[in-house]
mmCIF file of C-alpha atoms and ligand atoms in Angstrom:
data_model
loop_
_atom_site.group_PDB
_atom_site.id
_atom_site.type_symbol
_atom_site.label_atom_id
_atom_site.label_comp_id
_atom_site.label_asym_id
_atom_site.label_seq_id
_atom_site.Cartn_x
_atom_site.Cartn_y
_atom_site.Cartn_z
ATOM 1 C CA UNK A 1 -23.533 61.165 -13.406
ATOM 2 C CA UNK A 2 -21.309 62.770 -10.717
ATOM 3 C CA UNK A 3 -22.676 65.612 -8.840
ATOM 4 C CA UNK A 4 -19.497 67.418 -10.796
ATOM 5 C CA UNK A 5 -21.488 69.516 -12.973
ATOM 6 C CA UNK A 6 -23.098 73.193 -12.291
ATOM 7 C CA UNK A 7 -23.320 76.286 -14.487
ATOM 8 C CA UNK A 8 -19.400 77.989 -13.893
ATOM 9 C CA UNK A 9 -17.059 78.111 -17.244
ATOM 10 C CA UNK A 10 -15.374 74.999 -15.519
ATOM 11 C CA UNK A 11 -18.421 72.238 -15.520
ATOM 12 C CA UNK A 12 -21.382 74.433 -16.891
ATOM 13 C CA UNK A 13 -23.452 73.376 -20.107
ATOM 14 C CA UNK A 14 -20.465 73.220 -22.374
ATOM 15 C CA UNK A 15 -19.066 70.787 -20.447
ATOM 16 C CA UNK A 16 -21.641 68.738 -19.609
ATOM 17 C CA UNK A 17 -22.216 66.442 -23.195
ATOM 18 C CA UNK A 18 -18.434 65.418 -22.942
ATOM 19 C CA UNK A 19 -19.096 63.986 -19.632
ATOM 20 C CA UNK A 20 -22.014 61.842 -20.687
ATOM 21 C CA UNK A 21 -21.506 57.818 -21.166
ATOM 22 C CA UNK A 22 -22.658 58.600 -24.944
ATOM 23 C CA UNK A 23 -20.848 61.793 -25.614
ATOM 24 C CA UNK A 24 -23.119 62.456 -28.314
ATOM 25 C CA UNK A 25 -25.448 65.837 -28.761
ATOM 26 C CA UNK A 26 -28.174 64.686 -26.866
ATOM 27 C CA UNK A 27 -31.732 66.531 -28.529
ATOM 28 C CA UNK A 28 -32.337 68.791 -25.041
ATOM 29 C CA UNK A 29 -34.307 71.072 -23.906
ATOM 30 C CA UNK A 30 -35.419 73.769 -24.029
ATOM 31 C CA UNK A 31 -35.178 74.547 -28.012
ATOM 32 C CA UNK A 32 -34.152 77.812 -29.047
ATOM 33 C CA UNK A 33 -37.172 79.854 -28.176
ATOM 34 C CA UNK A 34 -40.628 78.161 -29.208
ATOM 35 C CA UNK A 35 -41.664 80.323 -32.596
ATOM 36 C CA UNK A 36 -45.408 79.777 -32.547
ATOM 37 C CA UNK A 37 -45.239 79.719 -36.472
ATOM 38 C CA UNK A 38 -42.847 76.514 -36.347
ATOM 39 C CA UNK A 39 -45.878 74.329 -34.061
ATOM 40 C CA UNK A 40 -48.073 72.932 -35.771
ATOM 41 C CA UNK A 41 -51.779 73.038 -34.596
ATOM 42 C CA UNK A 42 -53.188 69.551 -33.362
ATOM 43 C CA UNK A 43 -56.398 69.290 -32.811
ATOM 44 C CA UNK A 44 -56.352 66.124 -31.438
ATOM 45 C CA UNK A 45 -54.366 67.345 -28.281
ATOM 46 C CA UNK A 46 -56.980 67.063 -25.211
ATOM 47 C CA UNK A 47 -57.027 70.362 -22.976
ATOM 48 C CA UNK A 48 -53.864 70.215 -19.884
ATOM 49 C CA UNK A 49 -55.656 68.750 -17.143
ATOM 50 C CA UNK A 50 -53.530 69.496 -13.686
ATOM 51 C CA UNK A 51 -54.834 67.497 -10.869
ATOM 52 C CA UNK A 52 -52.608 67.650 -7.168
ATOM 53 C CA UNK A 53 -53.667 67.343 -3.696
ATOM 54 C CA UNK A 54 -51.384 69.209 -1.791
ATOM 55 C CA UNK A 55 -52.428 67.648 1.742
ATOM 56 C CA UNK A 56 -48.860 64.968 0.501
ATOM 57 C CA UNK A 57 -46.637 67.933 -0.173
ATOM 58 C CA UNK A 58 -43.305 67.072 1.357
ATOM 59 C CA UNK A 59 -40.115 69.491 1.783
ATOM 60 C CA UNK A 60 -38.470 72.256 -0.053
ATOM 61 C CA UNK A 61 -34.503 71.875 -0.865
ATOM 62 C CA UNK A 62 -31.390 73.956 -1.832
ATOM 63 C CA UNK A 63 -29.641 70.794 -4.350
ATOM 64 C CA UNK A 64 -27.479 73.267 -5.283
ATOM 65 C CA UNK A 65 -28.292 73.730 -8.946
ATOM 66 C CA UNK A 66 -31.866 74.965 -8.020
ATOM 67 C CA UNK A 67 -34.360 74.336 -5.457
ATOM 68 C CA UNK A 68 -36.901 71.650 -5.591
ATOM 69 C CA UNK A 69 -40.413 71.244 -4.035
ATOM 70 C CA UNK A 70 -40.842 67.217 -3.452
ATOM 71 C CA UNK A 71 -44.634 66.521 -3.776
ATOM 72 C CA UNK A 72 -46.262 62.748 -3.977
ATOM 73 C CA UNK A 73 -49.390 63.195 -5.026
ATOM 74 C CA UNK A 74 -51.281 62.007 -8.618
ATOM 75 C CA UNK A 75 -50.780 64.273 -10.791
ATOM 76 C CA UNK A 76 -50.885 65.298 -14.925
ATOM 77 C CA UNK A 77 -53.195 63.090 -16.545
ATOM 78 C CA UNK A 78 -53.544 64.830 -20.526
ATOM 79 C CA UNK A 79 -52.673 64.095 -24.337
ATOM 80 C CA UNK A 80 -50.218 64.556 -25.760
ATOM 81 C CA UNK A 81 -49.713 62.137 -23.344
ATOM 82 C CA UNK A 82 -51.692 58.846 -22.396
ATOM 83 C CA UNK A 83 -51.740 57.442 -18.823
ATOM 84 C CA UNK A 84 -51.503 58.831 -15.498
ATOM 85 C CA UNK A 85 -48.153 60.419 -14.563
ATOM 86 C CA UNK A 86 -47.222 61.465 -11.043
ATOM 87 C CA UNK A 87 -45.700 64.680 -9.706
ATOM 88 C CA UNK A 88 -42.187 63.994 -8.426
ATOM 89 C CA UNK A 89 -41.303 67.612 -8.026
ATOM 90 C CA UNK A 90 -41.138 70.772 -9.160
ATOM 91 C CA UNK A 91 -38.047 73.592 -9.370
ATOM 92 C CA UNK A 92 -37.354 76.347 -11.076
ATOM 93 C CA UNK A 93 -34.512 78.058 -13.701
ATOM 94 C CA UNK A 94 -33.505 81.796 -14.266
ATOM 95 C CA UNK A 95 -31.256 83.848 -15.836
ATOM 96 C CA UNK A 96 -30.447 87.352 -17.126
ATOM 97 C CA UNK A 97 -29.779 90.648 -15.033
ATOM 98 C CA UNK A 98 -31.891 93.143 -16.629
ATOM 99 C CA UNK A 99 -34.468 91.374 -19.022
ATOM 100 C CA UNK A 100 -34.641 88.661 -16.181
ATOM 101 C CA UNK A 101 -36.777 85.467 -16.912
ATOM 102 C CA UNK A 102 -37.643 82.108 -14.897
ATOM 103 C CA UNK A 103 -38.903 78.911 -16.102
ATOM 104 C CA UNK A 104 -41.151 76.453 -13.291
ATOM 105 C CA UNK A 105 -40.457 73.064 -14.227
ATOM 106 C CA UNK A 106 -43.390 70.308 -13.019
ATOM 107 C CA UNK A 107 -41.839 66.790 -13.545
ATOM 108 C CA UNK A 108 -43.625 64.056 -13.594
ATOM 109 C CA UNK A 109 -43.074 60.358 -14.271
ATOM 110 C CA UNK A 110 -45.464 57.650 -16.203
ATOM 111 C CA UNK A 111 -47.278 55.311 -13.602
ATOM 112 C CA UNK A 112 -46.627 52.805 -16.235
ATOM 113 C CA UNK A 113 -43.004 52.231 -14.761
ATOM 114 C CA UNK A 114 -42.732 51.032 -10.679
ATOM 115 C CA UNK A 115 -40.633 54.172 -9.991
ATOM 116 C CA UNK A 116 -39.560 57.526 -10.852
ATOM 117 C CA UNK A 117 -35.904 56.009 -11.450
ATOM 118 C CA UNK A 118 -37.157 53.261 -13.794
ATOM 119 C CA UNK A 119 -39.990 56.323 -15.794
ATOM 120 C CA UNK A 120 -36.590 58.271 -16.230
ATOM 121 C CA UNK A 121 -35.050 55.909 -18.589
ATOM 122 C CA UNK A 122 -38.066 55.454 -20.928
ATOM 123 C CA UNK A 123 -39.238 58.059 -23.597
ATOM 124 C CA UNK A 124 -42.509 58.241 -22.441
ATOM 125 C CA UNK A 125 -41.149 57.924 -19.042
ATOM 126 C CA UNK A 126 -41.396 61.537 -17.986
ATOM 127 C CA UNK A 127 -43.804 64.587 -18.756
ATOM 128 C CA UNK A 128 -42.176 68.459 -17.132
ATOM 129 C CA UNK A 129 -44.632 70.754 -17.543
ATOM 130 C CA UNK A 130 -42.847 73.997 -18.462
ATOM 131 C CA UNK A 131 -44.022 77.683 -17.287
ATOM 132 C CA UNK A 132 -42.333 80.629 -18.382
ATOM 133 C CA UNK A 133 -42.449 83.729 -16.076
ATOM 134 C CA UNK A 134 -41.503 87.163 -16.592
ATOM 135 C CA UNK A 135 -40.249 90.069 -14.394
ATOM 136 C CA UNK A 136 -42.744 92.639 -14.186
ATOM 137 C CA UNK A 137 -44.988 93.026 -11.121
ATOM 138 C CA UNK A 138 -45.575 90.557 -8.504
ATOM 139 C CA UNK A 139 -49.441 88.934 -9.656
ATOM 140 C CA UNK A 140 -49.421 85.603 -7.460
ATOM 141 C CA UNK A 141 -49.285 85.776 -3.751
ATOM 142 C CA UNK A 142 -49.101 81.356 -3.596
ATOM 143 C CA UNK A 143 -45.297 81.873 -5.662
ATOM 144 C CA UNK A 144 -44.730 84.406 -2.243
ATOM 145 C CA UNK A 145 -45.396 81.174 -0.138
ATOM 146 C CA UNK A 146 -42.468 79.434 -2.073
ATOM 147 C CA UNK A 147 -40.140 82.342 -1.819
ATOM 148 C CA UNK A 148 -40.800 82.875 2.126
ATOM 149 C CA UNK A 149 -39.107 79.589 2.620
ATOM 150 C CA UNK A 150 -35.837 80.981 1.136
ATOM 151 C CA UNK A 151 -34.063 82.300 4.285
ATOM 152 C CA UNK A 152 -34.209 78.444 5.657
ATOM 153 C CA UNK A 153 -32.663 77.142 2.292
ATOM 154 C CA UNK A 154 -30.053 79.809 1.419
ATOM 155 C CA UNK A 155 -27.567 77.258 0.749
ATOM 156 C CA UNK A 156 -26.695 73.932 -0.713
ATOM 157 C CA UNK A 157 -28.284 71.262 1.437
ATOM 158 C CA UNK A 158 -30.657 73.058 3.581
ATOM 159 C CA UNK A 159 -34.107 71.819 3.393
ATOM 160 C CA UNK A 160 -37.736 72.527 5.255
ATOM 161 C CA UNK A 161 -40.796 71.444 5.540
ATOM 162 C CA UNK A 162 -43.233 72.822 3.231
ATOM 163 C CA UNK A 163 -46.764 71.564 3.973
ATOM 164 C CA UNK A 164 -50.326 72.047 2.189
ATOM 165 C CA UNK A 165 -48.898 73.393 -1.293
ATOM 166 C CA UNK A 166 -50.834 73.076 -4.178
ATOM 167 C CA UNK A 167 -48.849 73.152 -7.482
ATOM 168 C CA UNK A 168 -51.734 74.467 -9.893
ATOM 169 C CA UNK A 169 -51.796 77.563 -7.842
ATOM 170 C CA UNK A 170 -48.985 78.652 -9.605
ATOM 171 C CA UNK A 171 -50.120 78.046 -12.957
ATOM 172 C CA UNK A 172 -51.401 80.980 -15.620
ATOM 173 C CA UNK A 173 -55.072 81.080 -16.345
ATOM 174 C CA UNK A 174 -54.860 79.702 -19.986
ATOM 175 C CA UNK A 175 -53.445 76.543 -19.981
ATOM 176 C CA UNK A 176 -52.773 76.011 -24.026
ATOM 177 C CA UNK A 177 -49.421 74.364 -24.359
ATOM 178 C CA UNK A 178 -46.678 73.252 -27.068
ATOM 179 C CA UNK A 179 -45.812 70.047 -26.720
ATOM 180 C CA UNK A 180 -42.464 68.620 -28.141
ATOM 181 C CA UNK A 181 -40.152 65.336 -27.158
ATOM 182 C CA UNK A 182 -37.038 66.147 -25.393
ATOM 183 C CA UNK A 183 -34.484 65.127 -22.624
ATOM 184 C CA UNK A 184 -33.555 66.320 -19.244
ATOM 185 C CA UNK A 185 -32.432 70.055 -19.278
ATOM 186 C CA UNK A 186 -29.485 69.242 -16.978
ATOM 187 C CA UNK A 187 -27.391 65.628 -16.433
ATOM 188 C CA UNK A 188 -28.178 63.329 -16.765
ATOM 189 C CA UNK A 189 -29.897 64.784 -19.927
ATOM 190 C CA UNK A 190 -32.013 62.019 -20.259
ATOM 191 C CA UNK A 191 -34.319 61.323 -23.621
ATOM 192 C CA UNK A 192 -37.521 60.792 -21.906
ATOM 193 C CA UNK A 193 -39.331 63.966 -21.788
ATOM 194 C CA UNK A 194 -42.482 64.992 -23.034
ATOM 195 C CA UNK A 195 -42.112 68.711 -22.943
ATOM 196 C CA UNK A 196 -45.629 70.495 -22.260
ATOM 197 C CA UNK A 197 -44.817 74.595 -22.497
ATOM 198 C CA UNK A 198 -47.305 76.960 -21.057
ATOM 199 C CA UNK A 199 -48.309 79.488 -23.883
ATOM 200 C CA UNK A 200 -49.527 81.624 -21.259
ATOM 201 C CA UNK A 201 -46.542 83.163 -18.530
ATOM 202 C CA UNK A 202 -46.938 84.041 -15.004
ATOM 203 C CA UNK A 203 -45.270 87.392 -13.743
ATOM 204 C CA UNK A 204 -42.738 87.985 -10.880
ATOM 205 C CA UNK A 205 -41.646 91.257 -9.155
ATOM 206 C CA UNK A 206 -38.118 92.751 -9.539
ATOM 207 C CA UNK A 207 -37.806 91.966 -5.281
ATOM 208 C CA UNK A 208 -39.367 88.472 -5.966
ATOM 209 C CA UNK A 209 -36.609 88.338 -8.721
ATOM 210 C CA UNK A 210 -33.812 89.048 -6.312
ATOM 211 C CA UNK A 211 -34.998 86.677 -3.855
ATOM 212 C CA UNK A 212 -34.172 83.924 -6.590
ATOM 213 C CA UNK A 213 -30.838 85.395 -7.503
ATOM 214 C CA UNK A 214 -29.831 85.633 -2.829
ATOM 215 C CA UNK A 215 -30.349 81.692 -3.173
ATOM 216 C CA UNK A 216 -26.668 80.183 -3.211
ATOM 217 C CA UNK A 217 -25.173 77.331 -4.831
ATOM 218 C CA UNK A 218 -22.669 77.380 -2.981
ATOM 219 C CA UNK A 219 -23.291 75.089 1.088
ATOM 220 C CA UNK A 220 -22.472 76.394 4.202
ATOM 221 C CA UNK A 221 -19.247 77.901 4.967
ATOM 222 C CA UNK A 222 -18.298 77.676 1.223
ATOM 223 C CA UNK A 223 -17.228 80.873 -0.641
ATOM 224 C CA UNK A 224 -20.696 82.370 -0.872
ATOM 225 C CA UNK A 225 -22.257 81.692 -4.516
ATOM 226 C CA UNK A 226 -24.839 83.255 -6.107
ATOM 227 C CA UNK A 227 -27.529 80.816 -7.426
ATOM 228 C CA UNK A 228 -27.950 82.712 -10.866
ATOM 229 C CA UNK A 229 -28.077 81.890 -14.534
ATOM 230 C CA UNK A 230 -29.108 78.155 -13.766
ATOM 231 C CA UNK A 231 -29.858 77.275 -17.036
ATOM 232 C CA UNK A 232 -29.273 75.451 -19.915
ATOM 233 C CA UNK A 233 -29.039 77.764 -23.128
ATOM 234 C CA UNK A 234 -31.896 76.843 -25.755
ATOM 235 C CA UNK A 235 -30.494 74.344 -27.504
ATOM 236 C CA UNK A 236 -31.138 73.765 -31.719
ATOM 237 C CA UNK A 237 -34.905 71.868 -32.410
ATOM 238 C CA UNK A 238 -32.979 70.046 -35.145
ATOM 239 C CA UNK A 239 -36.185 68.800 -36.775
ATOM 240 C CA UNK A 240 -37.892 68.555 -33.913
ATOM 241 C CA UNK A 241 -41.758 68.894 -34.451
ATOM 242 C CA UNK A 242 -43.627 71.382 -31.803
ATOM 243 C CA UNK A 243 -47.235 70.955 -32.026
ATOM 244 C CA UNK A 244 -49.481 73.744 -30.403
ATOM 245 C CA UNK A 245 -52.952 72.497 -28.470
ATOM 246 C CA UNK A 246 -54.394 75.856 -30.067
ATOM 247 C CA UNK A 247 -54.558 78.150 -33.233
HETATM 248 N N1 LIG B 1 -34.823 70.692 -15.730
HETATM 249 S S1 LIG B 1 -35.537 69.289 -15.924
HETATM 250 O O1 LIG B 1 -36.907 69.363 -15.502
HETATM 251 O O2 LIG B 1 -35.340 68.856 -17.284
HETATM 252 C C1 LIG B 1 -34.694 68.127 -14.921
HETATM 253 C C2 LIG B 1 -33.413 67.822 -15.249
HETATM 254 C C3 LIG B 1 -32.690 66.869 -14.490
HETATM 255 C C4 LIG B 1 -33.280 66.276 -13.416
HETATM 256 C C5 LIG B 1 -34.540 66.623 -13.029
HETATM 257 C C6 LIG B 1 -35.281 67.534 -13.815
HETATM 258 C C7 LIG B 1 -35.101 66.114 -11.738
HETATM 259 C C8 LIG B 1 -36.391 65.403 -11.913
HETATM 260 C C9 LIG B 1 -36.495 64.593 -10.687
HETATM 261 C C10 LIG B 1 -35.069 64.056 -10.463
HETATM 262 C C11 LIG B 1 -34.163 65.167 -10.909
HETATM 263 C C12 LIG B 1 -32.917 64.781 -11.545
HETATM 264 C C13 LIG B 1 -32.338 63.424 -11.491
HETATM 265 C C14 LIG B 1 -31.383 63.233 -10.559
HETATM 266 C C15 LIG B 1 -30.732 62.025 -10.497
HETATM 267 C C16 LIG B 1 -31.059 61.016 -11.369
HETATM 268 O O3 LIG B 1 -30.424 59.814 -11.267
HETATM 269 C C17 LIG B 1 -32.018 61.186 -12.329
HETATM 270 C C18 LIG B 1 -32.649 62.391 -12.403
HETATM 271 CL CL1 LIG B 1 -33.792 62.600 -13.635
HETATM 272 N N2 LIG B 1 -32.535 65.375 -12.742
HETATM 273 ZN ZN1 LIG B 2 -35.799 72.164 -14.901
#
């Protein structure tokens, strides 16, 4: 898959399926909102269990559709899921102007398979970890550590170093999750996600907010571009069973 596609009218979401080998609807992520009567309790789902050593945490990126934070380190090991899966990175989506939002995406990829590349191609190949946050007041000073990086990755390309970051210290308290099967949320859409969504959300302030949205898409003496609305829209469950790891 080219590096064509973005979020503009011109090669955003709607454009994307068309541009896939299989041109087919592809059952994405993330489903129209997650209606905690449509999950189904299972009470044989074993409690998240988060496990990262941040002393391998590697860089921090502009790619130009988000920002990612490239950690090597083991990582998710938890039903729904069996095996160990390892943290490849993690980014993050947002949208919306006044009722702003953000989703923290943890990917990870199933030891199983010799390489990220190869996990990506298998349906239990990958496990994101999904954590919704909301704008209200700022409530986690390790997110701040992320964000203070932004000047040096403003725009497409730029990179830093970001040492000695531990993942979980962004997570919410609660860790009860709905889990569902899904695909990438952006090309190459690929079928081989486990979803894992955070019942509990993390908040943000309104200036933490705006830090997100002063990121560019856009590189380097390129018409400046806001980095905003990086998202793909929730797309149908179509049948799709959600079950919930509580009641
Ligand atoms: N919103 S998300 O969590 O569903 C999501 C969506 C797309 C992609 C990623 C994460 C990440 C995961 C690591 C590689 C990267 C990527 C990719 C790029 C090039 C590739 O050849 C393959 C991949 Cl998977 N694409
Ligand atoms: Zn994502």
């Amino acid at each position: 898959m080219s590096h064509a596609w973005g979020y503009s009218a011109e090669n955003g979401p709607e454009k994307w399926v068309t541009k896939l080998p299989h041109r087919r609807w592809v059952p994405a992520s993330p489903p129209s909102t997650i209606v905690p009567a449509d999950a189904s309790y299972d009470a044989g789902l074993k409690p998240l269990c988060l496990k990262y050593d941040a002393k391998d945490c590697i860089d921090i990126l502009n790619n130009g559709h988000s920002f990612q934070v490239t950690i090597l380190t083991e990582g998710l090991q938890t039903d729904p899921i069996s095996g160990v899966y390892r943290l490849k990175q993690f980014h993050f989506h947002w949208g919306g102007a006044e009722r702003s939002w953000l989703r923290l995406h943890l990917v990870h990829w199933n030891t199983k398979y010799p390489s990220f590349g190869e996990a990506a191609s298998k349906s239990d190949g990958l496990a994101v970890v999904g954590v919704f946050l909301k704008v209200n007041r700022a409530e986690n000073a390790q997110l701040q550590k992320v964000l203070d990086t932004f000047d040096a990755i403003k725009t497409k390309g730029t990179q830093t170093t970001f040492p000695g970051f531990d993942p979980t210290t962004l997570l919410p308290g609660c860790l009860d999750y709905w889990t569902y099967d899904g695909s990438l949320t952006t090309p190459p859409l690929l079928e081989s996600v486990t979803w894992i969504v955070c019942k509990e959300t993390i908040s943000v302030s309104p200036a933490q907010m705006a830090s997100f949205r002063a990121l560019q898409f856009s590189g380097a003496g390129e018409a400046a571009c806001c980095m905003v609305d990086n998202y793909r829209p929730p797309q149908p469950l179509k049948g799709r069973a959600v079950k919930a790891s509580f009641q």
